[in-house]
Amino acid sequence: SYELTQPPSVSVSPGQTASITCSGNKLGDRYSWWYQQKPGQSPVLIIYDDKKRPSGIPERFSGSNSGNTATLTISGTQAMDEADYYCQAWDSGTYVFGTGTKLTVL
Amino acid sequence: EVQLLESGGGLVQPGGSLRLSCAASGFTFSGYAMSWVRQAPGKGLEWLSAISGAGGSIYYADSVKGRFTISRDNAKNTLYLQMNSLRAEDTAVYYCAKDRGDWNYFFDYWGQGTLVTVSS
């Protein structure tokens, strides 16, 4: 089965850039999607089709996908961005989620 | 405004059954694939099952194949998950999620979730 691996945690200082990676076999050959989940809340789509932002998602969120790695980048990170982030791909009839990354804004 | 409202969660004994419902509004329900996703306490997201807009295509994760059944009633704008032979490890918040299309393979809206606790 297809697997997506993320670092368990990433720390960033306010105003700095945070990068969260998502690794999977030939992930760059398929689309990747990203969700943000704050404590006690449902996930929210923040990046679709590798790099597109849904309406209402701040421009500081961006995505890329190449080779075996998709990357979520948060520029000018704010305290409100502290959350869990999940990547997702689709493979042979299954929606595959990454292992999740807890972003801490110190 | 898209709304997804799950119900049916609760406490159930191991080996028991439960049926979850997800009432949808704000979009043409029959035009979109829908899924169930769960999250065990303190754990990550786990996709369980998906069904096409017309209900003719269904997929399951290996972890629930043979025990869970997804279905939908497009006349009632409602998605269901029948869960049988429940185990302690099925304890989780269960979300219904709307696919961006039929199929676009990602979720643009999620419900608020319903908690299922499997315990004696």
PDB file of C-alpha atoms in Angstrom:
ATOM      1  CA  SER A   1       0.000   0.000   0.000  1.00  0.00           C
ATOM      2  CA  TYR A   2       1.077   3.556  -0.669  1.00  0.00           C
ATOM      3  CA  GLU A   3       2.543   5.482   2.257  1.00  0.00           C
ATOM      4  CA  LEU A   4       3.202   9.136   2.943  1.00  0.00           C
ATOM      5  CA  THR A   5       5.731  10.126   5.585  1.00  0.00           C
ATOM      6  CA  GLN A   6       5.923  13.474   7.364  1.00  0.00           C
ATOM      7  CA  PRO A   7       8.186  14.712  10.155  1.00  0.00           C
ATOM      8  CA  PRO A   8       6.343  14.430  13.487  1.00  0.00           C
ATOM      9  CA  SER A   9       7.103  18.002  14.445  1.00  0.00           C
ATOM     10  CA  VAL A  10       8.419  21.258  13.043  1.00  0.00           C
ATOM     11  CA  SER A  11       9.192  24.396  15.022  1.00  0.00           C
ATOM     12  CA  VAL A  12       9.365  27.937  13.689  1.00  0.00           C
ATOM     13  CA  SER A  13       9.686  31.419  15.110  1.00  0.00           C
ATOM     14  CA  PRO A  14       6.957  33.949  14.387  1.00  0.00           C
ATOM     15  CA  GLY A  15       7.553  35.733  11.092  1.00  0.00           C
ATOM     16  CA  GLN A  16       9.889  33.042   9.788  1.00  0.00           C
ATOM     17  CA  THR A  17       9.307  30.442   7.085  1.00  0.00           C
ATOM     18  CA  ALA A  18       8.177  26.934   7.961  1.00  0.00           C
ATOM     19  CA  SER A  19       8.535  24.003   5.600  1.00  0.00           C
ATOM     20  CA  ILE A  20       6.742  20.705   6.097  1.00  0.00           C
ATOM     21  CA  THR A  21       7.682  17.796   3.868  1.00  0.00           C
ATOM     22  CA  CYS A  22       5.674  14.798   2.739  1.00  0.00           C
ATOM     23  CA  SER A  23       7.525  11.864   1.229  1.00  0.00           C
ATOM     24  CA  GLY A  24       6.135   9.090  -0.912  1.00  0.00           C
ATOM     25  CA  ASN A  25       7.280   6.950  -3.798  1.00  0.00           C
ATOM     26  CA  LYS A  26       7.144   9.046  -6.973  1.00  0.00           C
ATOM     27  CA  LEU A  27       4.789  11.450  -5.215  1.00  0.00           C
ATOM     28  CA  GLY A  28       5.625  14.081  -7.784  1.00  0.00           C
ATOM     29  CA  ASP A  29       3.880  11.974 -10.435  1.00  0.00           C
ATOM     30  CA  ARG A  30       0.539  12.500  -8.716  1.00  0.00           C
ATOM     31  CA  TYR A  31      -1.270  15.366  -7.063  1.00  0.00           C
ATOM     32  CA  SER A  32      -0.777  16.199  -3.407  1.00  0.00           C
ATOM     33  CA  TRP A  33      -3.156  18.007  -1.100  1.00  0.00           C
ATOM     34  CA  TRP A  34      -2.707  19.563   2.355  1.00  0.00           C
ATOM     35  CA  TYR A  35      -4.998  20.016   5.353  1.00  0.00           C
ATOM     36  CA  GLN A  36      -4.653  22.046   8.517  1.00  0.00           C
ATOM     37  CA  GLN A  37      -6.237  20.826  11.731  1.00  0.00           C
ATOM     38  CA  LYS A  38      -6.331  22.903  14.892  1.00  0.00           C
ATOM     39  CA  PRO A  39      -7.044  21.300  18.285  1.00  0.00           C
ATOM     40  CA  GLY A  40     -10.650  20.240  18.642  1.00  0.00           C
ATOM     41  CA  GLN A  41     -11.503  21.233  15.075  1.00  0.00           C
ATOM     42  CA  SER A  42     -12.101  19.445  11.798  1.00  0.00           C
ATOM     43  CA  PRO A  43      -9.435  19.470   9.084  1.00  0.00           C
ATOM     44  CA  VAL A  44      -9.446  22.326   6.592  1.00  0.00           C
ATOM     45  CA  LEU A  45      -8.141  22.109   3.020  1.00  0.00           C
ATOM     46  CA  ILE A  46      -5.316  24.609   2.542  1.00  0.00           C
ATOM     47  CA  ILE A  47      -3.560  23.432  -0.656  1.00  0.00           C
ATOM     48  CA  TYR A  48      -4.982  21.414  -3.536  1.00  0.00           C
ATOM     49  CA  ASP A  49      -3.480  20.082  -6.745  1.00  0.00           C
ATOM     50  CA  ASP A  50       0.041  20.569  -5.369  1.00  0.00           C
ATOM     51  CA  LYS A  51       0.044  24.351  -5.186  1.00  0.00           C
ATOM     52  CA  LYS A  52      -3.406  25.913  -5.466  1.00  0.00           C
ATOM     53  CA  ARG A  53      -5.037  27.715  -2.560  1.00  0.00           C
ATOM     54  CA  PRO A  54      -8.775  27.493  -1.889  1.00  0.00           C
ATOM     55  CA  SER A  55     -10.641  30.735  -1.481  1.00  0.00           C
ATOM     56  CA  GLY A  56      -9.984  32.243   1.918  1.00  0.00           C
ATOM     57  CA  ILE A  57      -6.620  30.613   2.510  1.00  0.00           C
ATOM     58  CA  PRO A  58      -3.892  33.223   3.104  1.00  0.00           C
ATOM     59  CA  GLU A  59      -1.197  33.719   0.493  1.00  0.00           C
ATOM     60  CA  ARG A  60       1.492  32.797   3.009  1.00  0.00           C
ATOM     61  CA  PHE A  61       0.555  29.148   2.425  1.00  0.00           C
ATOM     62  CA  SER A  62       2.130  27.594  -0.665  1.00  0.00           C
ATOM     63  CA  GLY A  63       2.898  24.133  -1.949  1.00  0.00           C
ATOM     64  CA  SER A  64       5.178  22.279  -4.314  1.00  0.00           C
ATOM     65  CA  ASN A  65       5.612  18.689  -5.412  1.00  0.00           C
ATOM     66  CA  SER A  66       8.491  17.056  -7.237  1.00  0.00           C
ATOM     67  CA  GLY A  67      10.302  13.765  -7.224  1.00  0.00           C
ATOM     68  CA  ASN A  68       9.389  11.918  -4.058  1.00  0.00           C
ATOM     69  CA  THR A  69       8.546  14.946  -1.938  1.00  0.00           C
ATOM     70  CA  ALA A  70       5.714  17.421  -1.585  1.00  0.00           C
ATOM     71  CA  THR A  71       6.373  20.487   0.511  1.00  0.00           C
ATOM     72  CA  LEU A  72       4.054  22.858   2.332  1.00  0.00           C
ATOM     73  CA  THR A  73       5.646  26.234   2.945  1.00  0.00           C
ATOM     74  CA  ILE A  74       4.302  28.853   5.320  1.00  0.00           C
ATOM     75  CA  SER A  75       5.913  32.241   4.845  1.00  0.00           C
ATOM     76  CA  GLY A  76       5.767  34.794   7.630  1.00  0.00           C
ATOM     77  CA  THR A  77       4.371  32.209  10.025  1.00  0.00           C
ATOM     78  CA  GLN A  78       1.875  33.500  12.539  1.00  0.00           C
ATOM     79  CA  ALA A  79       0.879  32.162  15.934  1.00  0.00           C
ATOM     80  CA  MET A  80      -2.505  31.212  14.480  1.00  0.00           C
ATOM     81  CA  ASP A  81      -0.744  28.782  12.133  1.00  0.00           C
ATOM     82  CA  GLU A  82       0.151  26.484  15.023  1.00  0.00           C
ATOM     83  CA  ALA A  83      -1.683  23.287  14.140  1.00  0.00           C
ATOM     84  CA  ASP A  84      -1.340  19.771  12.794  1.00  0.00           C
ATOM     85  CA  TYR A  85      -0.786  19.478   9.062  1.00  0.00           C
ATOM     86  CA  TYR A  86      -1.555  16.460   6.908  1.00  0.00           C
ATOM     87  CA  CYS A  87      -0.630  15.773   3.329  1.00  0.00           C
ATOM     88  CA  GLN A  88      -2.807  13.507   1.211  1.00  0.00           C
ATOM     89  CA  ALA A  89      -2.583  11.662  -2.086  1.00  0.00           C
ATOM     90  CA  TRP A  90      -4.729   9.195  -3.962  1.00  0.00           C
ATOM     91  CA  ASP A  91      -3.609   5.739  -4.970  1.00  0.00           C
ATOM     92  CA  SER A  92      -5.549   2.920  -6.599  1.00  0.00           C
ATOM     93  CA  GLY A  93      -8.893   3.591  -5.014  1.00  0.00           C
ATOM     94  CA  THR A  94      -7.635   4.796  -1.667  1.00  0.00           C
ATOM     95  CA  TYR A  95      -7.222   8.235  -0.163  1.00  0.00           C
ATOM     96  CA  VAL A  96      -3.870   8.182   1.596  1.00  0.00           C
ATOM     97  CA  PHE A  97      -3.031  10.579   4.414  1.00  0.00           C
ATOM     98  CA  GLY A  98       0.420  11.439   5.603  1.00  0.00           C
ATOM     99  CA  THR A  99       1.481  10.714   9.144  1.00  0.00           C
ATOM    100  CA  GLY A 100       0.925  14.310  10.183  1.00  0.00           C
ATOM    101  CA  THR A 101       3.179  17.121  11.397  1.00  0.00           C
ATOM    102  CA  LYS A 102       2.654  19.262  14.462  1.00  0.00           C
ATOM    103  CA  LEU A 103       3.769  22.816  13.733  1.00  0.00           C
ATOM    104  CA  THR A 104       4.843  24.764  16.797  1.00  0.00           C
ATOM    105  CA  VAL A 105       5.265  28.516  16.569  1.00  0.00           C
ATOM    106  CA  LEU A 106       7.714  29.418  19.320  1.00  0.00           C
TER     107      LEU A 106
ATOM    108  CA  GLU B   1     -23.141  27.220   2.470  1.00  0.00           C
ATOM    109  CA  VAL B   2     -21.953  23.620   2.534  1.00  0.00           C
ATOM    110  CA  GLN B   3     -22.824  21.823   5.749  1.00  0.00           C
ATOM    111  CA  LEU B   4     -22.085  18.264   6.801  1.00  0.00           C
ATOM    112  CA  LEU B   5     -23.607  17.089  10.061  1.00  0.00           C
ATOM    113  CA  GLU B   6     -22.647  13.697  11.437  1.00  0.00           C
ATOM    114  CA  SER B   7     -24.716  11.811  13.986  1.00  0.00           C
ATOM    115  CA  GLY B   8     -25.045   8.343  15.434  1.00  0.00           C
ATOM    116  CA  GLY B   9     -21.889   8.120  17.485  1.00  0.00           C
ATOM    117  CA  GLY B  10     -21.808   6.899  21.051  1.00  0.00           C
ATOM    118  CA  LEU B  11     -20.667   4.145  23.362  1.00  0.00           C
ATOM    119  CA  VAL B  12     -20.879   0.589  22.070  1.00  0.00           C
ATOM    120  CA  GLN B  13     -19.580  -2.696  23.396  1.00  0.00           C
ATOM    121  CA  PRO B  14     -16.907  -4.689  21.566  1.00  0.00           C
ATOM    122  CA  GLY B  15     -18.537  -6.807  18.891  1.00  0.00           C
ATOM    123  CA  GLY B  16     -21.453  -4.429  18.627  1.00  0.00           C
ATOM    124  CA  SER B  17     -22.779  -2.383  15.735  1.00  0.00           C
ATOM    125  CA  LEU B  18     -23.460   1.267  15.052  1.00  0.00           C
ATOM    126  CA  ARG B  19     -24.737   3.256  12.091  1.00  0.00           C
ATOM    127  CA  LEU B  20     -23.422   6.733  11.483  1.00  0.00           C
ATOM    128  CA  SER B  21     -25.251   9.309   9.388  1.00  0.00           C
ATOM    129  CA  CYS B  22     -24.065  12.473   7.696  1.00  0.00           C
ATOM    130  CA  ALA B  23     -26.707  14.976   6.640  1.00  0.00           C
ATOM    131  CA  ALA B  24     -25.505  17.178   3.801  1.00  0.00           C
ATOM    132  CA  SER B  25     -26.798  20.540   2.635  1.00  0.00           C
ATOM    133  CA  GLY B  26     -25.708  23.503   0.561  1.00  0.00           C
ATOM    134  CA  PHE B  27     -24.658  21.564  -2.547  1.00  0.00           C
ATOM    135  CA  THR B  28     -26.015  19.050  -5.055  1.00  0.00           C
ATOM    136  CA  PHE B  29     -25.341  15.963  -2.972  1.00  0.00           C
ATOM    137  CA  SER B  30     -25.667  13.421  -5.774  1.00  0.00           C
ATOM    138  CA  GLY B  31     -22.964  15.145  -7.776  1.00  0.00           C
ATOM    139  CA  TYR B  32     -20.132  14.450  -5.397  1.00  0.00           C
ATOM    140  CA  ALA B  33     -18.242  11.492  -4.022  1.00  0.00           C
ATOM    141  CA  MET B  34     -18.275  11.278  -0.243  1.00  0.00           C
ATOM    142  CA  SER B  35     -16.010   9.609   2.291  1.00  0.00           C
ATOM    143  CA  TRP B  36     -15.714   8.642   5.908  1.00  0.00           C
ATOM    144  CA  VAL B  37     -12.460   9.466   7.704  1.00  0.00           C
ATOM    145  CA  ARG B  38     -11.642   8.756  11.327  1.00  0.00           C
ATOM    146  CA  GLN B  39      -9.178   9.993  13.887  1.00  0.00           C
ATOM    147  CA  ALA B  40      -8.322   7.964  16.967  1.00  0.00           C
ATOM    148  CA  PRO B  41      -7.545   9.965  20.117  1.00  0.00           C
ATOM    149  CA  GLY B  42      -4.229  11.728  19.683  1.00  0.00           C
ATOM    150  CA  LYS B  43      -3.616  10.070  16.323  1.00  0.00           C
ATOM    151  CA  GLY B  44      -3.658  11.044  12.670  1.00  0.00           C
ATOM    152  CA  LEU B  45      -6.314  10.915   9.988  1.00  0.00           C
ATOM    153  CA  GLU B  46      -7.345   7.556   8.553  1.00  0.00           C
ATOM    154  CA  TRP B  47      -9.502   7.309   5.439  1.00  0.00           C
ATOM    155  CA  LEU B  48     -12.055   4.496   5.708  1.00  0.00           C
ATOM    156  CA  SER B  49     -14.385   4.411   2.746  1.00  0.00           C
ATOM    157  CA  ALA B  50     -15.630   6.384  -0.228  1.00  0.00           C
ATOM    158  CA  ILE B  51     -18.694   6.253  -2.448  1.00  0.00           C
ATOM    159  CA  SER B  52     -19.348   7.911  -5.793  1.00  0.00           C
ATOM    160  CA  GLY B  53     -22.102  10.437  -6.310  1.00  0.00           C
ATOM    161  CA  ALA B  54     -24.521   7.925  -7.776  1.00  0.00           C
ATOM    162  CA  GLY B  55     -23.402   5.228  -5.369  1.00  0.00           C
ATOM    163  CA  GLY B  56     -22.143   2.871  -8.034  1.00  0.00           C
ATOM    164  CA  SER B  57     -18.468   2.928  -7.055  1.00  0.00           C
ATOM    165  CA  ILE B  58     -17.324   2.131  -3.531  1.00  0.00           C
ATOM    166  CA  TYR B  59     -13.886   1.795  -1.985  1.00  0.00           C
ATOM    167  CA  TYR B  60     -12.758   0.621   1.448  1.00  0.00           C
ATOM    168  CA  ALA B  61      -9.563   0.729   3.443  1.00  0.00           C
ATOM    169  CA  ASP B  62      -8.240  -2.723   4.283  1.00  0.00           C
ATOM    170  CA  SER B  63      -8.683  -1.994   7.984  1.00  0.00           C
ATOM    171  CA  VAL B  64     -12.490  -1.932   7.704  1.00  0.00           C
ATOM    172  CA  LYS B  65     -13.213  -4.045   4.630  1.00  0.00           C
ATOM    173  CA  GLY B  66     -15.811  -6.660   5.477  1.00  0.00           C
ATOM    174  CA  ARG B  67     -16.888  -4.932   8.698  1.00  0.00           C
ATOM    175  CA  PHE B  68     -18.009  -1.460   7.570  1.00  0.00           C
ATOM    176  CA  THR B  69     -20.459  -0.615   4.804  1.00  0.00           C
ATOM    177  CA  ILE B  70     -20.823   2.801   3.217  1.00  0.00           C
ATOM    178  CA  SER B  71     -24.047   3.859   1.532  1.00  0.00           C
ATOM    179  CA  ARG B  72     -25.941   6.975   0.568  1.00  0.00           C
ATOM    180  CA  ASP B  73     -29.517   8.106   0.024  1.00  0.00           C
ATOM    181  CA  ASN B  74     -29.418  10.927  -2.502  1.00  0.00           C
ATOM    182  CA  ALA B  75     -33.117  11.624  -2.033  1.00  0.00           C
ATOM    183  CA  LYS B  76     -32.408  12.381   1.628  1.00  0.00           C
ATOM    184  CA  ASN B  77     -28.996  13.992   1.051  1.00  0.00           C
ATOM    185  CA  THR B  78     -27.529  11.616   3.610  1.00  0.00           C
ATOM    186  CA  LEU B  79     -24.407   9.489   3.799  1.00  0.00           C
ATOM    187  CA  TYR B  80     -24.210   6.432   6.035  1.00  0.00           C
ATOM    188  CA  LEU B  81     -21.615   4.167   7.573  1.00  0.00           C
ATOM    189  CA  GLN B  82     -22.761   0.860   8.986  1.00  0.00           C
ATOM    190  CA  MET B  83     -20.150  -0.441  11.397  1.00  0.00           C
ATOM    191  CA  ASN B  84     -20.246  -4.053  12.574  1.00  0.00           C
ATOM    192  CA  SER B  85     -17.988  -6.213  14.743  1.00  0.00           C
ATOM    193  CA  LEU B  86     -16.607  -3.129  16.430  1.00  0.00           C
ATOM    194  CA  ARG B  87     -13.288  -3.316  18.246  1.00  0.00           C
ATOM    195  CA  ALA B  88     -11.601  -1.132  20.835  1.00  0.00           C
ATOM    196  CA  GLU B  89      -9.285   0.153  18.122  1.00  0.00           C
ATOM    197  CA  ASP B  90     -12.277   1.563  16.250  1.00  0.00           C
ATOM    198  CA  THR B  91     -12.625   4.189  18.975  1.00  0.00           C
ATOM    199  CA  ALA B  92     -12.261   7.517  17.181  1.00  0.00           C
ATOM    200  CA  VAL B  93     -13.921  10.654  15.944  1.00  0.00           C
ATOM    201  CA  TYR B  94     -15.587   9.842  12.644  1.00  0.00           C
ATOM    202  CA  TYR B  95     -15.812  12.558  10.004  1.00  0.00           C
ATOM    203  CA  CYS B  96     -17.719  12.634   6.772  1.00  0.00           C
ATOM    204  CA  ALA B  97     -15.913  14.505   4.035  1.00  0.00           C
ATOM    205  CA  LYS B  98     -17.011  15.818   0.662  1.00  0.00           C
ATOM    206  CA  ASP B  99     -14.866  15.190  -2.392  1.00  0.00           C
ATOM    207  CA  ARG B 100     -14.215  18.249  -4.534  1.00  0.00           C
ATOM    208  CA  GLY B 101     -15.956  16.422  -7.381  1.00  0.00           C
ATOM    209  CA  ASP B 102     -16.907  12.927  -8.539  1.00  0.00           C
ATOM    210  CA  TRP B 103     -14.000  12.045  -8.250  1.00  0.00           C
ATOM    211  CA  ASN B 104     -11.342  14.686  -7.610  1.00  0.00           C
ATOM    212  CA  TYR B 105      -9.684  12.606  -4.902  1.00  0.00           C
ATOM    213  CA  PHE B 106      -9.453  15.236  -2.180  1.00  0.00           C
ATOM    214  CA  PHE B 107     -11.784  16.801   0.356  1.00  0.00           C
ATOM    215  CA  ASP B 108     -12.970  20.373   0.287  1.00  0.00           C
ATOM    216  CA  TYR B 109     -15.413  20.169   3.208  1.00  0.00           C
ATOM    217  CA  TRP B 110     -15.509  18.176   6.417  1.00  0.00           C
ATOM    218  CA  GLY B 111     -18.177  17.666   9.032  1.00  0.00           C
ATOM    219  CA  GLN B 112     -17.619  18.369  12.705  1.00  0.00           C
ATOM    220  CA  GLY B 113     -17.250  14.683  13.536  1.00  0.00           C
ATOM    221  CA  THR B 114     -19.028  12.231  15.799  1.00  0.00           C
ATOM    222  CA  LEU B 115     -17.281  10.283  18.547  1.00  0.00           C
ATOM    223  CA  VAL B 116     -17.486   6.508  18.635  1.00  0.00           C
ATOM    224  CA  THR B 117     -16.255   4.769  21.762  1.00  0.00           C
ATOM    225  CA  VAL B 118     -15.934   0.997  21.786  1.00  0.00           C
ATOM    226  CA  SER B 119     -15.627  -0.246  25.322  1.00  0.00           C
ATOM    227  CA  SER B 120     -17.168  -2.695  27.743  1.00  0.00           C
TER     228      SER B 120
END
